[in-house]
Short mmCIF file of C-alpha atoms in Angstrom, two decimals:
data_model
loop_
_atom_site.label_atom_id
_atom_site.label_comp_id
_atom_site.label_asym_id
_atom_site.label_seq_id
_atom_site.Cartn_x
_atom_site.Cartn_y
_atom_site.Cartn_z
CA MET A 1 -11.57 31.25 61.09
CA THR A 2 -9.53 34.06 62.60
CA GLU A 3 -5.83 34.67 62.16
CA ASN A 4 -5.35 33.64 65.75
CA GLU A 5 -7.02 30.27 65.21
CA VAL A 6 -5.01 29.63 62.07
CA GLN A 7 -1.83 30.52 63.94
CA GLN A 8 -2.68 28.00 66.68
CA ILE A 9 -3.20 25.30 64.05
CA ALA A 10 0.07 26.22 62.34
CA LEU A 11 1.89 25.99 65.67
CA SER A 12 0.39 22.61 66.46
CA VAL A 13 1.43 21.24 63.05
CA LEU A 14 4.90 22.67 63.62
CA ALA A 15 5.09 21.05 67.06
CA SER A 16 4.29 17.66 65.54
CA ILE A 17 7.31 18.02 63.23
CA ALA A 18 9.70 19.81 65.57
CA PRO A 19 8.63 18.91 69.12
CA GLU A 20 11.43 21.01 70.62
CA VAL A 21 9.84 24.26 69.39
CA ASP A 22 8.50 26.57 72.04
CA GLY A 23 5.57 28.49 70.54
CA GLU A 24 6.06 31.31 73.04
CA GLN A 25 9.65 31.85 72.00
CA LEU A 26 8.94 31.85 68.30
CA GLN A 27 9.08 35.29 66.68
CA ALA A 28 6.20 35.36 64.24
CA ASP A 29 7.67 38.21 62.20
CA GLN A 30 11.09 36.59 61.73
CA PRO A 31 12.00 33.94 59.13
CA LEU A 32 10.62 30.64 60.41
CA ARG A 33 13.31 28.35 59.03
CA LYS A 34 16.02 30.45 60.66
CA GLN A 35 14.45 29.88 64.06
CA VAL A 36 13.40 26.28 63.66
CA ASP A 37 15.67 23.58 62.24
CA LEU A 38 13.47 22.47 59.34
CA ASP A 39 15.00 20.66 56.39
CA SER A 40 13.20 20.48 53.05
CA MET A 41 11.40 17.27 54.07
CA ASP A 42 10.24 18.87 57.34
CA TRP A 43 9.09 21.96 55.45
CA LEU A 44 7.09 19.87 52.99
CA ASN A 45 5.55 17.94 55.91
CA PHE A 46 4.66 21.24 57.62
CA LEU A 47 2.86 22.46 54.51
CA LEU A 48 1.21 19.08 54.03
CA GLY A 49 -0.04 19.16 57.62
CA LEU A 50 -1.55 22.60 57.01
CA ASN A 51 -3.09 21.36 53.79
CA GLU A 52 -4.71 18.45 55.61
CA LYS A 53 -6.04 20.56 58.47
CA LEU A 54 -7.20 23.59 56.51
CA ARG A 55 -7.82 22.21 53.01
CA VAL A 56 -5.69 24.94 51.49
CA GLU A 57 -3.69 23.97 48.41
CA ILE A 58 -0.22 25.52 48.50
CA PRO A 59 1.46 25.50 45.06
CA GLU A 60 5.23 25.19 45.08
CA ALA A 61 5.51 28.57 43.35
CA ASP A 62 4.08 30.20 46.50
CA TYR A 63 6.76 28.81 48.82
CA VAL A 64 8.87 31.97 48.37
CA ARG A 65 6.09 34.05 49.94
CA LEU A 66 6.01 31.90 53.06
CA VAL A 67 8.95 33.13 55.07
CA THR A 68 7.70 34.08 58.52
CA LEU A 69 4.93 32.51 60.58
CA ASN A 70 2.91 35.69 59.96
CA ASP A 71 3.32 35.20 56.20
CA VAL A 72 2.08 31.65 56.50
CA VAL A 73 -0.94 32.63 58.59
CA LYS A 74 -1.94 35.54 56.32
CA TYR A 75 -1.53 33.37 53.24
CA LEU A 76 -3.70 30.61 54.69
CA VAL A 77 -6.43 32.94 55.94
CA ALA A 78 -6.69 34.54 52.50
CA LYS A 79 -7.02 31.13 50.85
CA LEU A 80 -9.34 29.42 53.34
CA PRO A 81 -12.14 27.61 51.53
CA MET B 1 18.27 -26.22 62.48
CA ILE B 2 18.35 -22.49 61.83
CA GLU B 3 20.26 -20.23 64.19
CA PHE B 4 18.71 -16.78 64.34
CA LYS B 5 21.56 -14.52 65.38
CA LEU B 6 21.76 -10.90 66.45
CA PRO B 7 22.78 -9.15 63.21
CA SER B 8 25.26 -6.31 63.10
CA LEU B 9 23.32 -3.15 62.47
CA GLY B 10 26.29 -1.06 61.46
CA ALA B 11 29.99 -0.68 62.10
CA ASP B 12 29.33 1.11 65.34
CA MET B 13 27.33 -1.69 66.92
CA ASP B 14 28.89 -4.58 68.78
CA GLU B 15 26.09 -5.44 71.16
CA GLY B 16 22.38 -4.98 71.59
CA THR B 17 19.70 -5.36 74.23
CA LEU B 18 16.76 -7.54 73.37
CA LEU B 19 13.68 -5.48 74.13
CA GLU B 20 10.88 -7.72 73.04
CA TRP B 21 10.12 -10.94 71.21
CA LEU B 22 7.35 -10.71 68.63
CA VAL B 23 7.24 -14.48 68.20
CA LYS B 24 6.94 -17.39 70.60
CA PRO B 25 7.93 -21.06 70.39
CA GLY B 26 5.69 -22.83 67.91
CA ASP B 27 5.19 -19.78 65.70
CA GLU B 28 5.96 -20.08 62.02
CA VAL B 29 8.30 -17.41 60.73
CA LYS B 30 8.20 -16.11 57.17
CA LYS B 31 11.11 -14.66 55.26
CA GLY B 32 11.53 -10.98 56.16
CA GLN B 33 9.22 -11.16 59.16
CA ILE B 34 10.04 -8.88 62.09
CA VAL B 35 10.63 -11.24 64.99
CA ALA B 36 12.25 -9.15 67.70
CA ILE B 37 12.96 -5.60 68.78
CA VAL B 38 16.52 -4.86 69.77
CA ASP B 39 17.87 -1.70 71.32
CA THR B 40 21.23 -0.56 69.96
CA SER B 41 23.19 2.42 71.17
CA LYS B 42 21.49 4.44 68.45
CA ALA B 43 17.90 3.29 68.25
CA ALA B 44 15.40 0.52 68.85
CA VAL B 45 15.36 -1.64 65.73
CA ASP B 46 12.81 -4.10 64.35
CA VAL B 47 14.91 -7.15 63.58
CA GLU B 48 13.88 -9.24 60.59
CA CYS B 49 14.52 -12.93 60.09
CA TRP B 50 15.51 -13.93 56.57
CA GLN B 51 14.91 -17.65 56.89
CA GLU B 52 11.70 -19.59 57.15
CA GLY B 53 11.05 -21.99 59.97
CA THR B 54 9.17 -22.72 63.15
CA VAL B 55 10.39 -21.15 66.37
CA ALA B 56 11.78 -23.93 68.57
CA GLY B 57 13.13 -21.86 71.42
CA LEU B 58 14.02 -18.33 72.41
CA LEU B 59 17.51 -18.36 73.92
CA VAL B 60 17.77 -14.78 75.07
CA ALA B 61 15.27 -13.12 77.38
CA PRO B 62 14.11 -9.51 77.08
CA GLN B 63 16.39 -6.94 78.74
CA GLN B 64 19.45 -9.15 78.18
CA LYS B 65 22.38 -7.39 76.52
CA VAL B 66 24.28 -9.66 74.14
CA PRO B 67 27.09 -9.30 71.58
CA VAL B 68 26.47 -9.24 67.83
CA GLY B 69 26.40 -12.78 66.46
CA THR B 70 24.78 -14.29 69.55
CA VAL B 71 22.21 -16.97 68.75
CA LEU B 72 18.92 -15.42 69.85
CA ALA B 73 16.61 -18.22 68.86
CA LEU B 74 16.51 -21.60 67.17
CA LEU B 75 14.14 -22.26 64.30
CA LEU B 76 13.12 -25.67 63.05
CA GLU B 77 13.48 -26.34 59.36
CA ALA B 78 10.80 -28.32 57.59
CA GLY B 79 10.80 -31.90 58.87
CA GLU B 80 12.59 -31.15 62.14
CA SER B 81 10.95 -31.66 65.52
CA ALA B 82 11.28 -30.17 68.98
CA ALA B 83 13.48 -33.12 69.94
CA ASP B 84 15.97 -32.08 67.25
CA ALA B 85 16.08 -28.61 68.78
CA ASP B 86 16.80 -30.02 72.23
CA LYS B 87 19.59 -32.15 70.87
CA TYR B 88 21.02 -29.19 68.96
CA LYS B 89 20.95 -27.03 72.07
CA CYS B 90 22.76 -29.67 74.11
CA GLU B 91 25.43 -29.89 71.43
CA MET B 92 25.77 -26.12 71.39
CA LEU B 93 26.23 -26.02 75.17
CA ALA B 94 28.72 -28.86 75.05
CA LYS B 95 30.72 -27.11 72.32
CA PHE B 96 30.96 -23.95 74.36
CA SER B 97 31.95 -25.63 77.57
CA GLU B 98 34.72 -27.46 75.71
CA LEU B 99 36.35 -24.21 74.69
CA ALA B 100 39.29 -23.41 76.93
CA GLN B 101 38.70 -19.69 76.57
CA PRO B 102 34.99 -19.16 76.44
CA ALA B 103 33.95 -17.03 73.50
CA ALA B 104 31.98 -13.90 74.15
CA VAL B 105 28.79 -15.75 73.32
CA ALA B 106 29.39 -18.65 75.68
CA PRO B 107 28.13 -17.14 78.92
CA VAL B 108 25.03 -15.98 77.15
CA VAL B 109 24.14 -19.38 75.85
CA ALA B 110 25.08 -20.96 79.16
CA ALA B 111 22.90 -18.44 80.93
CA ALA B 112 19.97 -19.51 78.83
CA PRO B 113 17.60 -21.81 80.68
CA ALA B 114 17.81 -25.59 80.68
CA PRO B 115 17.92 -27.22 77.26
CA THR B 116 14.31 -28.23 76.94
CA ALA B 117 11.77 -26.25 75.03
CA VAL B 118 9.08 -25.98 77.68
CA PRO B 119 10.94 -24.57 80.68
CA LEU B 120 12.80 -22.27 78.32
CA LYS B 121 9.59 -20.69 77.24
CA LYS B 122 8.41 -20.32 80.82
CA SER B 123 11.51 -18.71 82.17
CA ALA B 124 11.81 -16.45 79.15
CA LEU B 125 8.35 -15.20 79.94
CA ALA B 126 8.95 -14.93 83.67
CA GLY B 127 11.71 -12.38 83.34
CA ARG B 128 9.82 -10.44 80.77
CA ARG B 129 7.76 -7.39 81.22
CA LEU B 130 4.74 -7.44 78.98
CA ILE B 131 4.44 -4.28 76.95
CA THR B 132 2.13 -3.94 74.00
CA PRO B 133 3.91 -2.84 70.81
CA VAL B 134 1.86 0.36 70.52
CA ALA B 135 2.66 1.23 74.13
CA ARG B 136 6.35 0.68 73.56
CA LYS B 137 6.31 2.73 70.39
CA ARG B 138 4.47 5.58 72.07
CA ALA B 139 6.86 5.49 75.03
CA LEU B 140 9.77 5.71 72.61
CA GLU B 141 8.20 8.69 70.87
CA LEU B 142 7.71 10.38 74.19
CA ASN B 143 11.09 9.26 75.43
CA LEU B 144 9.34 7.83 78.44
CA ASP B 145 11.10 5.41 80.75
CA LEU B 146 8.87 2.31 80.77
CA ASP B 147 10.22 1.29 84.17
CA ILE B 148 8.14 3.98 85.80
CA VAL B 149 4.91 2.90 84.07
CA THR B 150 2.57 0.61 85.96
CA GLY B 151 0.91 -1.99 83.78
CA SER B 152 -2.85 -2.48 84.02
CA GLY B 153 -3.35 -5.02 81.23
CA PRO B 154 -3.55 -8.81 81.50
CA ARG B 155 -0.61 -10.23 83.50
CA GLY B 156 0.50 -6.71 84.29
CA ALA B 157 1.03 -5.78 80.63
CA VAL B 158 1.74 -2.13 79.95
CA THR B 159 -0.88 -0.77 77.56
CA LEU B 160 -1.02 2.38 75.48
CA GLU B 161 -3.41 3.82 78.04
CA ASP B 162 -0.88 3.22 80.83
CA VAL B 163 1.73 5.11 78.87
CA GLU B 164 -0.57 8.04 78.17
CA GLN B 165 -1.60 8.17 81.83
CA ALA B 166 1.99 8.10 83.00
CA VAL B 167 2.81 10.98 80.67
CA THR B 168 -0.11 13.03 81.91
CA LYS B 169 0.99 12.38 85.47
CA LEU B 170 4.52 13.41 84.60
CA ALA B 171 3.27 16.58 82.92
CA GLN B 172 1.22 17.45 86.00
CA GLY B 173 4.22 16.97 88.21
CA ALA B 174 6.42 18.85 85.75
CA ALA B 175 7.18 21.50 88.35
CA ALA B 176 9.44 18.95 89.96
CA PRO B 177 11.87 18.06 87.19
CA ASN B 178 12.02 14.42 86.29
CA ASN B 179 15.70 13.71 86.57
CA LYS B 180 15.45 10.08 85.64
CA GLN B 181 13.98 10.82 82.24
CA ALA B 182 16.42 13.63 81.57
CA ASP B 183 19.26 11.30 82.56
CA ARG B 184 18.01 8.63 80.19
CA GLN B 185 17.88 11.10 77.32
CA ALA B 186 21.41 12.25 78.18
CA ASP B 187 22.57 8.61 78.37
CA ARG B 188 21.12 7.88 74.97
CA GLN B 189 22.88 10.90 73.50
CA ALA B 190 26.17 9.97 75.13
CA GLU B 191 25.84 6.41 73.79
CA MET B 192 25.13 7.65 70.30
CA ARG B 193 28.08 10.05 70.45
CA LYS B 194 30.29 7.15 71.46
CA ALA B 195 28.98 4.95 68.65
CA ILE B 196 29.59 7.66 66.05
CA ALA B 197 33.03 8.34 67.52
CA ALA B 198 33.95 4.65 67.25
CA ALA B 199 32.80 4.28 63.65
CA MET B 200 34.32 7.53 62.44
CA SER B 201 37.63 6.92 64.24
CA ARG B 202 37.82 3.50 62.64
CA SER B 203 37.06 5.06 59.26
CA LYS B 204 39.80 7.67 59.54
CA ARG B 205 42.25 5.11 60.93
CA GLU B 206 41.66 2.41 58.32
CA ILE B 207 40.33 4.03 55.17
CA PRO B 208 42.66 6.07 52.95
CA HIS B 209 40.08 8.60 51.77
CA TYR B 210 40.40 10.64 48.61
CA TYR B 211 38.07 13.52 47.88
CA LEU B 212 36.68 14.99 44.66
CA ALA B 213 34.08 17.67 43.99
CA GLU B 214 32.15 18.82 40.96
CA PRO B 215 29.69 21.71 40.56
CA ILE B 216 26.62 20.43 38.71
CA PRO B 217 24.20 22.71 36.85
CA MET B 218 20.67 22.04 38.07
CA ALA B 219 18.56 24.32 35.83
CA ARG B 220 17.18 21.46 33.73
CA ALA B 221 16.51 19.20 36.67
CA LEU B 222 14.77 21.90 38.72
CA ALA B 223 12.68 23.14 35.77
CA TRP B 224 11.54 19.58 35.12
CA LEU B 225 10.79 19.09 38.81
CA ALA B 226 8.76 22.31 39.05
CA GLN B 227 6.73 21.21 36.02
CA GLU B 228 6.17 17.76 37.52
CA ASN B 229 5.13 19.17 40.87
CA ILE B 230 2.48 21.44 39.36
CA GLN B 231 0.70 18.31 38.17
CA ARG B 232 1.09 16.37 41.38
CA PRO B 233 -1.12 16.66 44.45
CA MET B 234 0.72 18.16 47.43
CA ALA B 235 1.23 14.79 49.09
CA GLU B 236 3.04 13.48 46.02
CA ARG B 237 5.35 16.40 45.35
CA LEU B 238 8.97 15.54 44.79
CA LEU B 239 11.95 17.12 46.51
CA PRO B 240 15.23 17.76 44.67
CA ALA B 241 16.83 15.34 47.16
CA VAL B 242 14.99 12.48 45.44
CA LEU B 243 16.39 13.39 42.02
CA LEU B 244 19.88 13.52 43.52
CA LEU B 245 19.45 10.11 45.17
CA LYS B 246 18.17 8.50 42.01
CA ALA B 247 20.99 10.02 39.97
CA VAL B 248 23.53 8.59 42.44
CA ALA B 249 21.90 5.16 42.23
CA GLN B 250 21.96 5.23 38.42
CA ALA B 251 25.57 6.41 38.26
CA LEU B 252 26.62 3.68 40.69
CA ARG B 253 25.42 1.03 38.26
CA LYS B 254 28.18 2.18 35.92
CA TYR B 255 30.79 2.53 38.68
CA PRO B 256 30.09 -0.45 40.94
CA GLU B 257 33.49 -0.17 42.63
CA LEU B 258 32.00 2.59 44.76
CA ASN B 259 29.06 0.44 45.84
CA GLY B 260 29.87 -2.27 48.36
CA PHE B 261 32.01 -3.18 51.32
CA TYR B 262 35.65 -3.55 52.20
CA ARG B 263 35.92 -6.62 54.40
CA ASP B 264 38.76 -8.94 55.38
CA GLY B 265 41.26 -7.15 53.21
CA ALA B 266 39.20 -7.21 50.02
CA PHE B 267 36.43 -5.33 48.26
CA GLN B 268 33.06 -7.05 47.96
CA GLN B 269 30.92 -5.43 45.32
CA ALA B 270 27.27 -5.20 46.31
CA VAL B 271 24.61 -6.58 43.99
CA ARG B 272 21.94 -4.17 45.15
CA VAL B 273 22.17 -0.39 45.17
CA ASN B 274 21.05 0.67 48.64
CA PRO B 275 22.13 4.23 49.39
CA GLY B 276 22.14 4.99 53.10
CA VAL B 277 20.56 8.38 53.62
CA ALA B 278 22.10 10.43 56.41
CA VAL B 279 19.24 11.61 58.62
CA SER B 280 19.97 13.95 61.49
CA LEU B 281 18.03 13.38 64.68
CA ARG B 282 16.44 16.29 66.45
CA GLN B 283 18.03 15.43 69.77
CA GLY B 284 21.46 15.23 68.11
CA GLY B 285 23.36 12.52 66.32
CA LEU B 286 22.46 10.84 63.07
CA LEU B 287 21.56 7.56 61.40
CA ALA B 288 21.97 6.57 57.77
CA PRO B 289 19.31 3.94 57.01
CA ALA B 290 19.23 2.42 53.55
CA LEU B 291 16.79 3.28 50.82
CA LEU B 292 16.71 -0.24 49.42
CA ASP B 293 17.10 -0.80 45.65
CA ALA B 294 16.98 2.91 44.84
CA ASP B 295 18.08 2.24 41.27
CA ARG B 296 14.97 0.19 40.63
CA LYS B 297 12.33 2.56 41.94
CA ASN B 298 10.69 5.48 40.21
CA LEU B 299 10.80 8.95 41.73
CA ALA B 300 7.33 8.78 43.27
CA MET B 301 8.21 5.53 45.04
CA LEU B 302 11.54 6.92 46.20
CA MET B 303 9.91 10.08 47.51
CA GLN B 304 7.35 8.09 49.44
CA GLU B 305 9.98 5.78 50.87
CA LEU B 306 12.32 8.62 51.74
CA GLY B 307 9.58 10.42 53.65
CA ASN B 308 8.69 7.22 55.42
CA LEU B 309 12.33 6.42 56.21
CA VAL B 310 13.01 9.86 57.69
CA LYS B 311 9.88 9.62 59.80
CA ARG B 312 10.71 6.15 61.09
CA THR B 313 14.31 7.11 61.76
CA ARG B 314 13.10 9.89 63.99
CA THR B 315 10.45 7.86 65.77
CA GLY B 316 12.75 4.87 66.24
CA SER B 317 11.11 2.15 64.19
CA LEU B 318 13.70 1.14 61.62
CA LYS B 319 14.08 -2.38 60.32
CA SER B 320 17.32 -4.28 60.77
CA SER B 321 17.84 -4.61 56.99
CA GLU B 322 17.66 -0.85 56.65
CA LEU B 323 20.52 -0.44 59.09
CA SER B 324 22.72 -3.26 57.84
CA GLU B 325 22.20 -3.12 54.07
CA ALA B 326 23.41 0.35 53.07
CA THR B 327 26.02 -0.03 50.32
CA ILE B 328 27.08 3.65 50.18
CA THR B 329 26.08 6.78 52.10
CA VAL B 330 24.54 9.93 50.65
CA THR B 331 24.54 13.05 52.76
CA ASN B 332 22.66 16.17 51.85
CA LEU B 333 23.67 19.14 53.95
CA GLY B 334 22.21 21.67 51.55
CA ASP B 335 19.29 22.39 53.83
CA GLN B 336 21.69 23.63 56.46
CA GLY B 337 23.02 26.14 53.98
CA VAL B 338 26.52 24.87 53.30
CA GLU B 339 27.79 24.84 49.76
CA SER B 340 29.72 21.59 49.90
CA VAL B 341 30.35 18.68 52.24
CA PHE B 342 33.24 16.21 52.34
CA GLY B 343 32.13 13.17 54.23
CA VAL B 344 33.75 10.49 56.31
CA ILE B 345 33.08 7.03 54.85
CA TYR B 346 30.95 4.76 57.03
CA PRO B 347 32.86 1.48 57.25
CA PRO B 348 32.72 -1.11 55.80
CA GLN B 349 31.33 0.98 52.93
CA VAL B 350 33.82 2.39 50.45
CA ALA B 351 32.33 5.70 49.39
CA LEU B 352 30.18 8.62 50.41
CA VAL B 353 28.49 11.15 48.15
CA GLY B 354 27.76 14.60 49.55
CA PHE B 355 25.52 17.36 48.24
CA GLY B 356 25.56 20.99 49.32
CA ARG B 357 22.92 23.65 48.85
CA ILE B 358 21.51 24.33 45.42
CA ILE B 359 22.58 27.90 44.93
CA ASP B 360 22.28 30.46 42.09
CA LYS B 361 25.67 31.16 40.55
CA ALA B 362 27.22 32.86 37.56
CA TRP B 363 27.85 30.05 35.08
CA VAL B 364 29.49 30.20 31.68
CA GLU B 365 27.81 28.22 28.95
CA GLY B 366 28.54 28.66 25.25
CA GLY B 367 30.65 31.75 25.94
CA GLN B 368 27.82 33.46 27.82
CA VAL B 369 27.59 34.18 31.50
CA LYS B 370 24.26 33.06 32.91
CA VAL B 371 22.78 32.68 36.33
CA GLN B 372 22.19 28.98 37.01
CA PRO B 373 21.28 26.94 40.06
CA ILE B 374 24.35 24.87 40.93
CA VAL B 375 24.85 22.03 43.39
CA VAL B 376 28.31 20.89 44.44
CA ALA B 377 28.48 17.10 44.48
CA SER B 378 31.42 15.58 46.31
CA LEU B 379 32.80 12.09 46.55
CA ALA B 380 34.82 10.67 49.41
CA ALA B 381 36.07 7.24 48.38
CA ASP B 382 38.32 4.47 49.61
CA HIS B 383 41.65 4.49 47.78
CA ARG B 384 42.14 0.80 48.53
CA VAL B 385 39.27 0.08 46.19
CA SER B 386 39.09 2.85 43.60
CA ASP B 387 41.25 5.61 42.16
CA GLY B 388 40.62 9.29 41.59
CA HIS B 389 40.29 8.71 37.88
CA ARG B 390 37.29 6.40 38.27
CA GLY B 391 35.89 8.60 41.01
CA ALA B 392 36.05 11.58 38.65
CA LEU B 393 34.24 9.61 35.95
CA PHE B 394 31.57 8.72 38.48
CA LEU B 395 30.95 12.39 39.30
CA ALA B 396 30.85 13.19 35.57
CA GLU B 397 28.25 10.45 35.13
CA LEU B 398 26.27 11.89 38.04
CA ARG B 399 26.34 15.29 36.31
CA GLU B 400 25.09 13.74 33.07
CA GLN B 401 22.30 11.88 34.87
CA LEU B 402 21.08 15.16 36.32
CA GLN B 403 20.94 16.77 32.87
CA GLN B 404 18.28 14.24 31.84
CA PRO B 405 15.79 14.38 34.67
CA GLU B 406 13.04 12.72 32.66
CA ALA B 407 15.22 9.62 32.33
CA LEU B 408 15.58 9.48 36.11
CA GLU B 409 11.86 8.94 36.39
CA LYS B 410 12.21 5.60 34.65
CA ILE B 411 13.00 2.39 36.40
CA SER B 412 16.17 0.96 34.97
CA ASP B 413 15.98 -2.45 33.35
CA THR B 414 17.73 -5.12 35.22
CA ASN B 415 18.19 -8.80 35.00
CA GLN B 416 19.71 -9.03 38.44
CA GLU B 417 17.79 -11.14 40.89
CA SER B 418 16.68 -9.53 44.09
CA GLU B 419 18.81 -11.07 46.80
CA PRO B 420 17.67 -10.59 50.37
CA PRO B 421 20.48 -10.19 52.88
#
């Protein structure tokens, strides 16, 4: 799976949690939670959605590395089964 | 004879529109069964019936707007017959027409069809648009106006497919903006704003608030949580919010004067501990549905229910008990980055607990300065019911609860009976 495909999946999971998000407007290199109003429950659901779709386990200790959408995509691609 | 009335679903609700009946005359109703869907200014709510009986007649037709307390349906108790229901209805009508000044409910009952069970059922159905529950739910999710959907099911019923097709059609014609739908969304927001304004104005007018705050060290709680979460699968991970909620529920058991309602000039202590959790809606506004019996659930159960509650709040499928049974409100604005929050009590409740962001701070312990995660817990409470001294003790208890996170995992013993509303 390419980075592009993973990004599309991440965006679709995000859209299911925050339907108001416009994928085009989102800056992939800027902190995600500053651009999208995600509380801790939303964030957990976002990661859970990614876990379900991509079968990647995301330990809590890794949350700090997942700041921008690019971070998330790179992290997932590296850990794809 | 059992009168099933429109319950109040919060201080900011004085009327509701019946959207759909989920029962029909002749159906047996069990305790806690969802029997109708009612639209309030804030959300569509699944209304539960807390008495058992057989539906004798539905007195209000879908799309009718009626005040809180209106009799929506009559249920037969064991041993009663349809004839009893007819007699009861006649008596009800007679009582209302006797009143010199008709009560708010009178025109509604009078407007109900003739006092026999059969024609009542017919006319209730005649004015009703058939919409399958899944279709209605989906339309709500999509914020789609069901009036513009053509039904293709039996007797013109709107099906899920109809809704999906209507949405596709709308999306195709998106170049021409759909004003009606945008208006509806704006209406809903305006209604919700008004409802919040009414409740909060009443609160500030009637409730003499006092406010207290206490910074609480969270190092132990967070370390315990991190350790727990390593062992749990992703879907069962706990959020700090759950620990905070459980700690509030536990502390309330020791300070019950913060848990209950102020009604008719007196405090009524609640038996159950049902913290209402403030949930912000993406389109603006908020709801605070109750996490029922939070003191008697372990953290995994609370986490699951909290996730479920937030989801249902946002998709508009809350139950009536969740909106009417909150005994205190807990608001957690930490995710938005503020350090502390001082809330406005939601009447008739008598207290609100607020949490800010968990933030690393310099903290002195045993003469040493250390960096510790700290959360500021605040209490807004009703001075008619409690005093600052007790409020302060409550916050101290909350702090102690959070120093023993492993104890929060346990379900507290209780000999109290579960009392449905």
